[in-house]
Tab-separated table of C-alpha atoms in Angstrom:
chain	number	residue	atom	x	y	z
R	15	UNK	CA	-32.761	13.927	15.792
R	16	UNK	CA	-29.982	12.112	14.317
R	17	UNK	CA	-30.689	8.855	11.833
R	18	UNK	CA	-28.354	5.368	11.734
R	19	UNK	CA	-26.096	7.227	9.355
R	20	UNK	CA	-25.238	10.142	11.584
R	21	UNK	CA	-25.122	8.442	14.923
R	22	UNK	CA	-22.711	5.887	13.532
R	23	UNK	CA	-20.473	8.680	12.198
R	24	UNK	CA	-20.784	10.890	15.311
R	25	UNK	CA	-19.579	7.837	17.422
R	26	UNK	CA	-16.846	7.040	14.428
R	27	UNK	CA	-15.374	10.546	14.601
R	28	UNK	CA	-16.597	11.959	17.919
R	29	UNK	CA	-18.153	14.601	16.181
R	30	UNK	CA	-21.588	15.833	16.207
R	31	UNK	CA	-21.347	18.070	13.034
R	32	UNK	CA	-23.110	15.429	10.843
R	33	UNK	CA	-25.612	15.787	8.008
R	34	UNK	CA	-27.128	12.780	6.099
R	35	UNK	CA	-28.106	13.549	2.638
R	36	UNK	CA	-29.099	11.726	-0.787
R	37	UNK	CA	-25.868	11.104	-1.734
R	38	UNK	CA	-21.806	11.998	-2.390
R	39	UNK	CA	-23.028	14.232	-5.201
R	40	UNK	CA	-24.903	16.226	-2.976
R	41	UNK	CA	-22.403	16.124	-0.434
R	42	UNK	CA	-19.958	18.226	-2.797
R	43	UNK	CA	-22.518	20.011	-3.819
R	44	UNK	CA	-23.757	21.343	-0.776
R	45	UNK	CA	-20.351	22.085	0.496
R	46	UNK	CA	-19.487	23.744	-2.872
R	47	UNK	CA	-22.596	25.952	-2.568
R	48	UNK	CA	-22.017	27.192	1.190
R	49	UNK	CA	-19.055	29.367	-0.217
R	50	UNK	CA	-20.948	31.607	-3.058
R	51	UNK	CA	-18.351	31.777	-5.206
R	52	UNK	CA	-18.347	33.944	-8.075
R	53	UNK	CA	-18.040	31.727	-11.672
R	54	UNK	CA	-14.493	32.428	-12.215
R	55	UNK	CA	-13.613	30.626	-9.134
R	56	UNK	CA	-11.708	27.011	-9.486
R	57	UNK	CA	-11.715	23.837	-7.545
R	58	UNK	CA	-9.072	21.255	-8.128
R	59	UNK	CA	-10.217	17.659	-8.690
R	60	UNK	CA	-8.139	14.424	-9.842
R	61	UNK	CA	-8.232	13.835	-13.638
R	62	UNK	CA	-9.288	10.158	-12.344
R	63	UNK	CA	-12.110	10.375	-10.056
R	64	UNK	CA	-15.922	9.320	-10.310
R	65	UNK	CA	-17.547	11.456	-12.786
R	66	UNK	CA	-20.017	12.408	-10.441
R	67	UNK	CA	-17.031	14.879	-8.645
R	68	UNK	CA	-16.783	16.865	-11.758
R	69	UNK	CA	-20.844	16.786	-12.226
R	70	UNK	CA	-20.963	18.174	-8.981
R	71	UNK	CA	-18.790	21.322	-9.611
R	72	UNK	CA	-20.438	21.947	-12.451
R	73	UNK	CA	-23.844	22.300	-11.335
R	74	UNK	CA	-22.151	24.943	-8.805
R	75	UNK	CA	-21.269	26.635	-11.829
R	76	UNK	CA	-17.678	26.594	-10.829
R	77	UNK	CA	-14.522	25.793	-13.331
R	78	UNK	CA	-13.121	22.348	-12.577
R	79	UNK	CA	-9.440	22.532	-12.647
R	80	UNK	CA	-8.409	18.701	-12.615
R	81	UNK	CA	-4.737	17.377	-11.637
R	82	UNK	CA	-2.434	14.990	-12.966
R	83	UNK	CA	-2.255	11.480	-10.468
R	84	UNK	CA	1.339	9.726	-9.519
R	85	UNK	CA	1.215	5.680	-10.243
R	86	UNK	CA	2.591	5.074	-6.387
R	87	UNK	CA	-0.504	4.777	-4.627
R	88	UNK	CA	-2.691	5.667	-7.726
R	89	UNK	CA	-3.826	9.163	-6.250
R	90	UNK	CA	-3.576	13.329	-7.165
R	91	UNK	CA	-0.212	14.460	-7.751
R	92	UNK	CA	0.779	16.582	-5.074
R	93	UNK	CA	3.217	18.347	-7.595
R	94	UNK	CA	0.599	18.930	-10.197
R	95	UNK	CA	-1.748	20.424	-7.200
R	96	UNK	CA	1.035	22.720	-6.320
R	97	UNK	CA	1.309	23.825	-9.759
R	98	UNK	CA	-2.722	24.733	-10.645
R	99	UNK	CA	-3.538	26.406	-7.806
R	100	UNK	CA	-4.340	30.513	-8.443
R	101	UNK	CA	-5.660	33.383	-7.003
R	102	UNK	CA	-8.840	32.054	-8.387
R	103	UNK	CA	-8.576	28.545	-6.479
R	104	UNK	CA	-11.029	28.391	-3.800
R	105	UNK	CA	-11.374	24.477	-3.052
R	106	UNK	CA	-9.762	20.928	-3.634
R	107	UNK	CA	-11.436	17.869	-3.729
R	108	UNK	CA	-9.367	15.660	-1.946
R	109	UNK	CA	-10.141	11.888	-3.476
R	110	UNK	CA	-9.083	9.251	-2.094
R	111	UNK	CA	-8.765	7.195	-5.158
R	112	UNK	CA	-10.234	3.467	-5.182
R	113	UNK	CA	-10.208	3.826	-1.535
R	114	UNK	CA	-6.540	3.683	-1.428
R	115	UNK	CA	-5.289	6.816	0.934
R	116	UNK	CA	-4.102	9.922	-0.965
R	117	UNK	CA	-1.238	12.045	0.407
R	118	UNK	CA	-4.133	13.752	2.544
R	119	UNK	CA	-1.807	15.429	4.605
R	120	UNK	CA	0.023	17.333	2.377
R	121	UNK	CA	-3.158	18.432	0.486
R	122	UNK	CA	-4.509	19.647	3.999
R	123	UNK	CA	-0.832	21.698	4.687
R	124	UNK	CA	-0.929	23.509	1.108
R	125	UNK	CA	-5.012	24.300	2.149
R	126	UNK	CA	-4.172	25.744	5.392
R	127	UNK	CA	-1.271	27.950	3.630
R	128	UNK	CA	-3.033	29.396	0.744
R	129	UNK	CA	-6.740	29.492	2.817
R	130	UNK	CA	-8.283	27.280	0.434
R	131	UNK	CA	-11.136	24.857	1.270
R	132	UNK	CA	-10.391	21.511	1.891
R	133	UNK	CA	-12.932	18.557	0.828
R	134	UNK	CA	-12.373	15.458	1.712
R	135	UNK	CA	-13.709	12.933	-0.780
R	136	UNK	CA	-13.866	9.768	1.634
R	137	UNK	CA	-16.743	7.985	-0.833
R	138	UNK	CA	-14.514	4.969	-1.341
R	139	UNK	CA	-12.462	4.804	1.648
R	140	UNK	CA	-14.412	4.784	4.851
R	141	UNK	CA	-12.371	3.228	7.738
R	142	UNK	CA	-9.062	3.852	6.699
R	143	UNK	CA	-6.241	5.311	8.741
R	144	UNK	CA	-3.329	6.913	7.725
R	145	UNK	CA	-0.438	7.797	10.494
R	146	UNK	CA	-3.027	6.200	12.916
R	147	UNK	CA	-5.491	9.744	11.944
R	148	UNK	CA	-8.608	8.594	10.325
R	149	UNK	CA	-9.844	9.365	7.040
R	150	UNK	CA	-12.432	11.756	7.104
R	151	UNK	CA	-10.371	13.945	9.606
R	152	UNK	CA	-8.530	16.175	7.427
R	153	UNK	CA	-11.115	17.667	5.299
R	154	UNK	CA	-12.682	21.528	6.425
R	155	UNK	CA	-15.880	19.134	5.214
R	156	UNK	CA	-15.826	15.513	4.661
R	157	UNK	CA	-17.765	13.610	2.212
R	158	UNK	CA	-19.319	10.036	2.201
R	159	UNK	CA	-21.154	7.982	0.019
R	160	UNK	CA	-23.679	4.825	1.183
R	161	UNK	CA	-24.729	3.808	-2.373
R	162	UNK	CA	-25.055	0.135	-3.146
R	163	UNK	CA	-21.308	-0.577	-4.434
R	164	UNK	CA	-19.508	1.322	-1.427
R	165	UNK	CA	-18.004	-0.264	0.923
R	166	UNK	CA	-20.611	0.548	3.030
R	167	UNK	CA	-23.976	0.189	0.518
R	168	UNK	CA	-27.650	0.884	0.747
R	169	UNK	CA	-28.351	4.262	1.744
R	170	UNK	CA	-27.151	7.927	0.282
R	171	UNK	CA	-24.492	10.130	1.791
R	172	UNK	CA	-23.518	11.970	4.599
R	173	UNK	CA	-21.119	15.327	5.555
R	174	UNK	CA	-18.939	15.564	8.333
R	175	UNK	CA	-17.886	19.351	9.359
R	176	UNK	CA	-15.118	19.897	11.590
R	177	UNK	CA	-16.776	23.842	11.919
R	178	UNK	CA	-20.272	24.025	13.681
R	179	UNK	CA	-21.210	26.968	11.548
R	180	UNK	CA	-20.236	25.488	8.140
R	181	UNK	CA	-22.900	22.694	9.700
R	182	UNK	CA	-25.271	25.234	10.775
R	183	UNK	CA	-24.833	26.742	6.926
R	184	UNK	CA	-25.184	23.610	4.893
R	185	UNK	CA	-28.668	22.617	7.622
R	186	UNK	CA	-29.611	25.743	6.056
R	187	UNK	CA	-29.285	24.562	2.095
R	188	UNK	CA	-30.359	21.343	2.523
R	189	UNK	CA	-33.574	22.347	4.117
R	190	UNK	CA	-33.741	25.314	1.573
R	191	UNK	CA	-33.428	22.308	-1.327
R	192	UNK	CA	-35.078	19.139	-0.534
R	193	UNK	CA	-33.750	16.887	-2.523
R	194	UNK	CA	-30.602	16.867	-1.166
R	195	UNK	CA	-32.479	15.070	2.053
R	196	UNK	CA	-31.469	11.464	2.978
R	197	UNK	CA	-33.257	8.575	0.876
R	198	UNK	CA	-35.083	6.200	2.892
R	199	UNK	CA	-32.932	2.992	3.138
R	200	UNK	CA	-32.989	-0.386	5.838
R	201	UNK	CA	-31.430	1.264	9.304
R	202	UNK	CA	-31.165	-2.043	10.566
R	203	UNK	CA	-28.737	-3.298	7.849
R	204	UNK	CA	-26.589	-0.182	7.776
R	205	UNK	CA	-26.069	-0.848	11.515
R	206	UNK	CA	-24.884	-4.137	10.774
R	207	UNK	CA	-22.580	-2.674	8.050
R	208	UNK	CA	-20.995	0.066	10.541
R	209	UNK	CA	-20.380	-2.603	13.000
R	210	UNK	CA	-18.557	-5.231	10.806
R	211	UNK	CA	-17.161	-1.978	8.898
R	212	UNK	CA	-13.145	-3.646	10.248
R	213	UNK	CA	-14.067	-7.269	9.306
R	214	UNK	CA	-15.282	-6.021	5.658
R	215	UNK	CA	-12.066	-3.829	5.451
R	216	UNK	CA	-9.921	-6.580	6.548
R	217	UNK	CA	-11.525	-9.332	3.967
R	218	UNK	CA	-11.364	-6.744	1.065
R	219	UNK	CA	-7.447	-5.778	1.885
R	220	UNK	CA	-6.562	-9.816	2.113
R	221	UNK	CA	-8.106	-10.184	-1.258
R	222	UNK	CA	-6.019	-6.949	-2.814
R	223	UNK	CA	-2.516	-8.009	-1.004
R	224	UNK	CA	-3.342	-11.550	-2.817
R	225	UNK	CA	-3.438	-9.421	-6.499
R	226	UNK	CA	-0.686	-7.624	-5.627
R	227	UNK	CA	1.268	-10.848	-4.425
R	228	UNK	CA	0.136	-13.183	-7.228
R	229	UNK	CA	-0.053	-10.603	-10.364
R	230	UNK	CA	3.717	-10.323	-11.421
R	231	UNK	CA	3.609	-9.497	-15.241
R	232	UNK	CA	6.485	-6.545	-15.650
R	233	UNK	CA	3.672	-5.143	-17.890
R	234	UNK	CA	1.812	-4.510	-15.125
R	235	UNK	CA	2.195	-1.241	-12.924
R	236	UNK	CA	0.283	-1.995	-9.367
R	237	UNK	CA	-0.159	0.366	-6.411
R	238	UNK	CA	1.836	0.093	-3.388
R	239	UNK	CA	0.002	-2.383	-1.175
R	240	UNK	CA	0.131	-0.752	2.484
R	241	UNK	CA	-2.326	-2.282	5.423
R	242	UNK	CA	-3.586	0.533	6.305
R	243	UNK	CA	-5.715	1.421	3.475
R	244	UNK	CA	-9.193	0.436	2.233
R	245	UNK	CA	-9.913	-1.114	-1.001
R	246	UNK	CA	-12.842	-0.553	-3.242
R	247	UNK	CA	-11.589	-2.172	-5.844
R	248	UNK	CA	-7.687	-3.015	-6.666
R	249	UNK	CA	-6.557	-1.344	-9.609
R	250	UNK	CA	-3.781	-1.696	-11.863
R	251	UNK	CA	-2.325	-0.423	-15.042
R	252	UNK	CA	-1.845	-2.402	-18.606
R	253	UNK	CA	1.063	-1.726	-20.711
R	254	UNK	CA	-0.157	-3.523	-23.938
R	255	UNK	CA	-3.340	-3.511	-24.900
R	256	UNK	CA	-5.856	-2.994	-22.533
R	257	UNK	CA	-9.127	-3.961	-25.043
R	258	UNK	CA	-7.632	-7.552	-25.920
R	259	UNK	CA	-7.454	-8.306	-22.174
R	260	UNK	CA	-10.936	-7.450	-21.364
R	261	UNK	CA	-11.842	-9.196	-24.136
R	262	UNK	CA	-10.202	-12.224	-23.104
R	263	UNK	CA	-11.331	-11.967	-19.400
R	264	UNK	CA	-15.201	-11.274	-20.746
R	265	UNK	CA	-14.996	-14.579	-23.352
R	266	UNK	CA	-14.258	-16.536	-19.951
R	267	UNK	CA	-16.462	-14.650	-17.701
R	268	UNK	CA	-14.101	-13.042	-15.967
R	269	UNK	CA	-15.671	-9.342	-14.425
R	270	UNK	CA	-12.864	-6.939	-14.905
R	271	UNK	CA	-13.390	-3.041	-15.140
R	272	UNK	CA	-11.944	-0.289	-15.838
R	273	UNK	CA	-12.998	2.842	-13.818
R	274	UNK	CA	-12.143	5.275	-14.129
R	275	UNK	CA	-11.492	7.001	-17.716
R	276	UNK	CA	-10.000	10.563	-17.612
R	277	UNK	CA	-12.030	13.492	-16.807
R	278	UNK	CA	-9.255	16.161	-18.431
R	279	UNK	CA	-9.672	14.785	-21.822
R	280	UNK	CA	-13.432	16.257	-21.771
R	281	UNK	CA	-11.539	19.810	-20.939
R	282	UNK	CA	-9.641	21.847	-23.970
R	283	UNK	CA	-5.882	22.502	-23.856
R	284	UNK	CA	-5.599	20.130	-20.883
R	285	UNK	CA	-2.371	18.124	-20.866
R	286	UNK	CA	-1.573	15.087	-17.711
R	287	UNK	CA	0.290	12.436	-19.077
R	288	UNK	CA	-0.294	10.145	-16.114
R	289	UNK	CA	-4.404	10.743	-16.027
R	290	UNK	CA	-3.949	9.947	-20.261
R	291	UNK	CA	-1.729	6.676	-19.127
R	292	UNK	CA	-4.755	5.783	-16.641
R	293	UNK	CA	-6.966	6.868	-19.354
R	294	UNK	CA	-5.892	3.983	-21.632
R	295	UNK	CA	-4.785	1.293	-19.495
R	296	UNK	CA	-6.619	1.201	-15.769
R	297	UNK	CA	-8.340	-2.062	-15.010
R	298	UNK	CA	-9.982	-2.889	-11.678
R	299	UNK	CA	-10.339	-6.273	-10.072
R	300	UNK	CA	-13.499	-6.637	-7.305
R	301	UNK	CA	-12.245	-7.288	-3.771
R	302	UNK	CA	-15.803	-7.255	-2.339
R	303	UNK	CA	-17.661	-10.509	-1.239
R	304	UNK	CA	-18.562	-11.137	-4.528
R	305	UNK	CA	-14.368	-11.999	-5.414
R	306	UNK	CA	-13.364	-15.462	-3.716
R	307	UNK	CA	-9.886	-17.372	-4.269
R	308	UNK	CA	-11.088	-18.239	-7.720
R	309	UNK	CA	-11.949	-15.445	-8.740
R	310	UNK	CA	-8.725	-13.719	-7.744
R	311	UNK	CA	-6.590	-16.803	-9.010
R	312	UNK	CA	-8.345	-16.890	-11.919
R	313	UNK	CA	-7.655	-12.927	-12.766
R	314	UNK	CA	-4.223	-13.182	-11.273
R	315	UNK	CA	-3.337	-16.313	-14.549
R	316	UNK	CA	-5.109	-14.361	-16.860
R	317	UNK	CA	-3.181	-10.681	-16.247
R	318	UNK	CA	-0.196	-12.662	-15.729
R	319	UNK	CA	-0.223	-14.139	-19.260
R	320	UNK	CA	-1.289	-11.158	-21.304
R	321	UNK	CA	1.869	-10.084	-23.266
């Protein structure tokens, strides 16, 4: 019997193929662990990504391989990709980066040639549409997460499968390892969330188009703002001097952050220039209902009038 989670995605992606678990971590996980790969084997992740991607493919035992990102839409390199796949690749964690929409497509074209798994990492982005296809489509597995400061919040995770016996095999691990089972969370409010899932997606890209309208420092490289995408949070890189900004924005209580920092630099003989650039100079601004007009005029004068 299906919970709130899974008959909200079912009736989102008219698929059946559902699985609610504890959380995105154990989403990857599980889908990581239906392969048995040997040790050797490799799985491609962005260099910027929630450390809890790269956590997850190493508790499979499995050698991250992470990717350089391109400063258009803030997202994996499809060039870099291209370039650190091997014989030994056997999946790529397809992030799509502060919720903005990575060049899914592409990534899903180079799995289908070289028969490597595709996993979509949708944790940020639920909702989102690309070519009118939804997010969550493209993926051999898709991944979600329902923690608190998602854009849907208050439960765990969730897999979509778009093959009934890749469901049929993960049903198998997660009842094999319990705690990968769903938390208990309030059905009745993640309901409500699914429902006014466009209306929250709507109000969060208003508040990002109103960054990337207002914030016009030339020392400040934004993503391309498209309609079609979700926000999490908007990011945006610093040329000068990232730690006097958010010490300025913290003396006047400003809430700026900057996830996330580079996961290559924790890897030897690793060298992306871009992930390094986001490494020292990403800053997010909140575009949840928590960031009203002030707040985003207020952020907007500040970033504007760093040097």
């Amino acid at each position: 019997m299906q919970d709130t989670i899974e008959k909200n995605l079912t009736n989102m992606y008219s698929n059946e193929y559902v699985l609610g678990v504890s959380s995105g971590t154990s989403a990857i996980i599980i889908s990581l662990m239906m392969g048995k790969y040997s040790k050797d084997s490799e799985v491609i992740i962005p260099s910027i990504a929630c450390p809890a991607v790269l956590s997850a493919v190493s508790y499979c035992n499995l050698k991250p391989v992470f990717v350089d990102m391109e400063i258009e839409y803030f997202n994996m390199s499809i060039e870099s990709i291209a370039q650190s796949i091997t014989e030994k690749t056997v999946a790529i964690i397809g992030v799509h980066s502060y919720g903005i929409t990575a060049n899914i497509s592409e990534i899903q074209k180079t799995c289908n040639e070289k028969n490597i798994l595709l996993i979509e990492d949708c944790c940020l982005s639920i909702g989102n549409k690309i070519n009118n296809q939804k997010i969550g489509t493209f993926g051999d597995i898709s991944i979600f997460s329902f923690r608190n400061d998602k854009i849907i919040g208050g439960a765990g995770g969730a897999l979509l499968f778009k093959n009934k016996n890749n469901f049929l095999d993960a049903k198998i691990i997660l009842d094999e390892n319990k705690i990968f089972n769903q938390i208990n969370y309030d059905e009745k409010n993640i309901d409500k969330e699914f429902k006014n899932l466009d209306e929250n997606i709507y109000k969060r890209n208003q508040k990002a188009k109103k960054f990337s309208e207002l914030i016009v420092n030339k020392n400040i490289t934004k993503p391309k703002y498209r309609d079609s995408d979700v926000y999490w949070r908007y990011p945006a890189l610093v040329k000068n001097n990232r730690k006097d900004l958010l010490e300025k924005s913290r003396k006047e209580n400003i809430v700026i952050t900057y996830h996330y920092p580079s996961l290559a630099k924790f890897q030897y003989n690793t060298f992306l220039p871009i992930a390094d650039r986001f490494d020292k100079s990403v800053i997010n601004f909140f575009v949840n209902e928590t960031a009203d007009e002030e707040y985003i005029e207020k952020v907007a004068y500040l970033v504007d009038s760093h040097g």
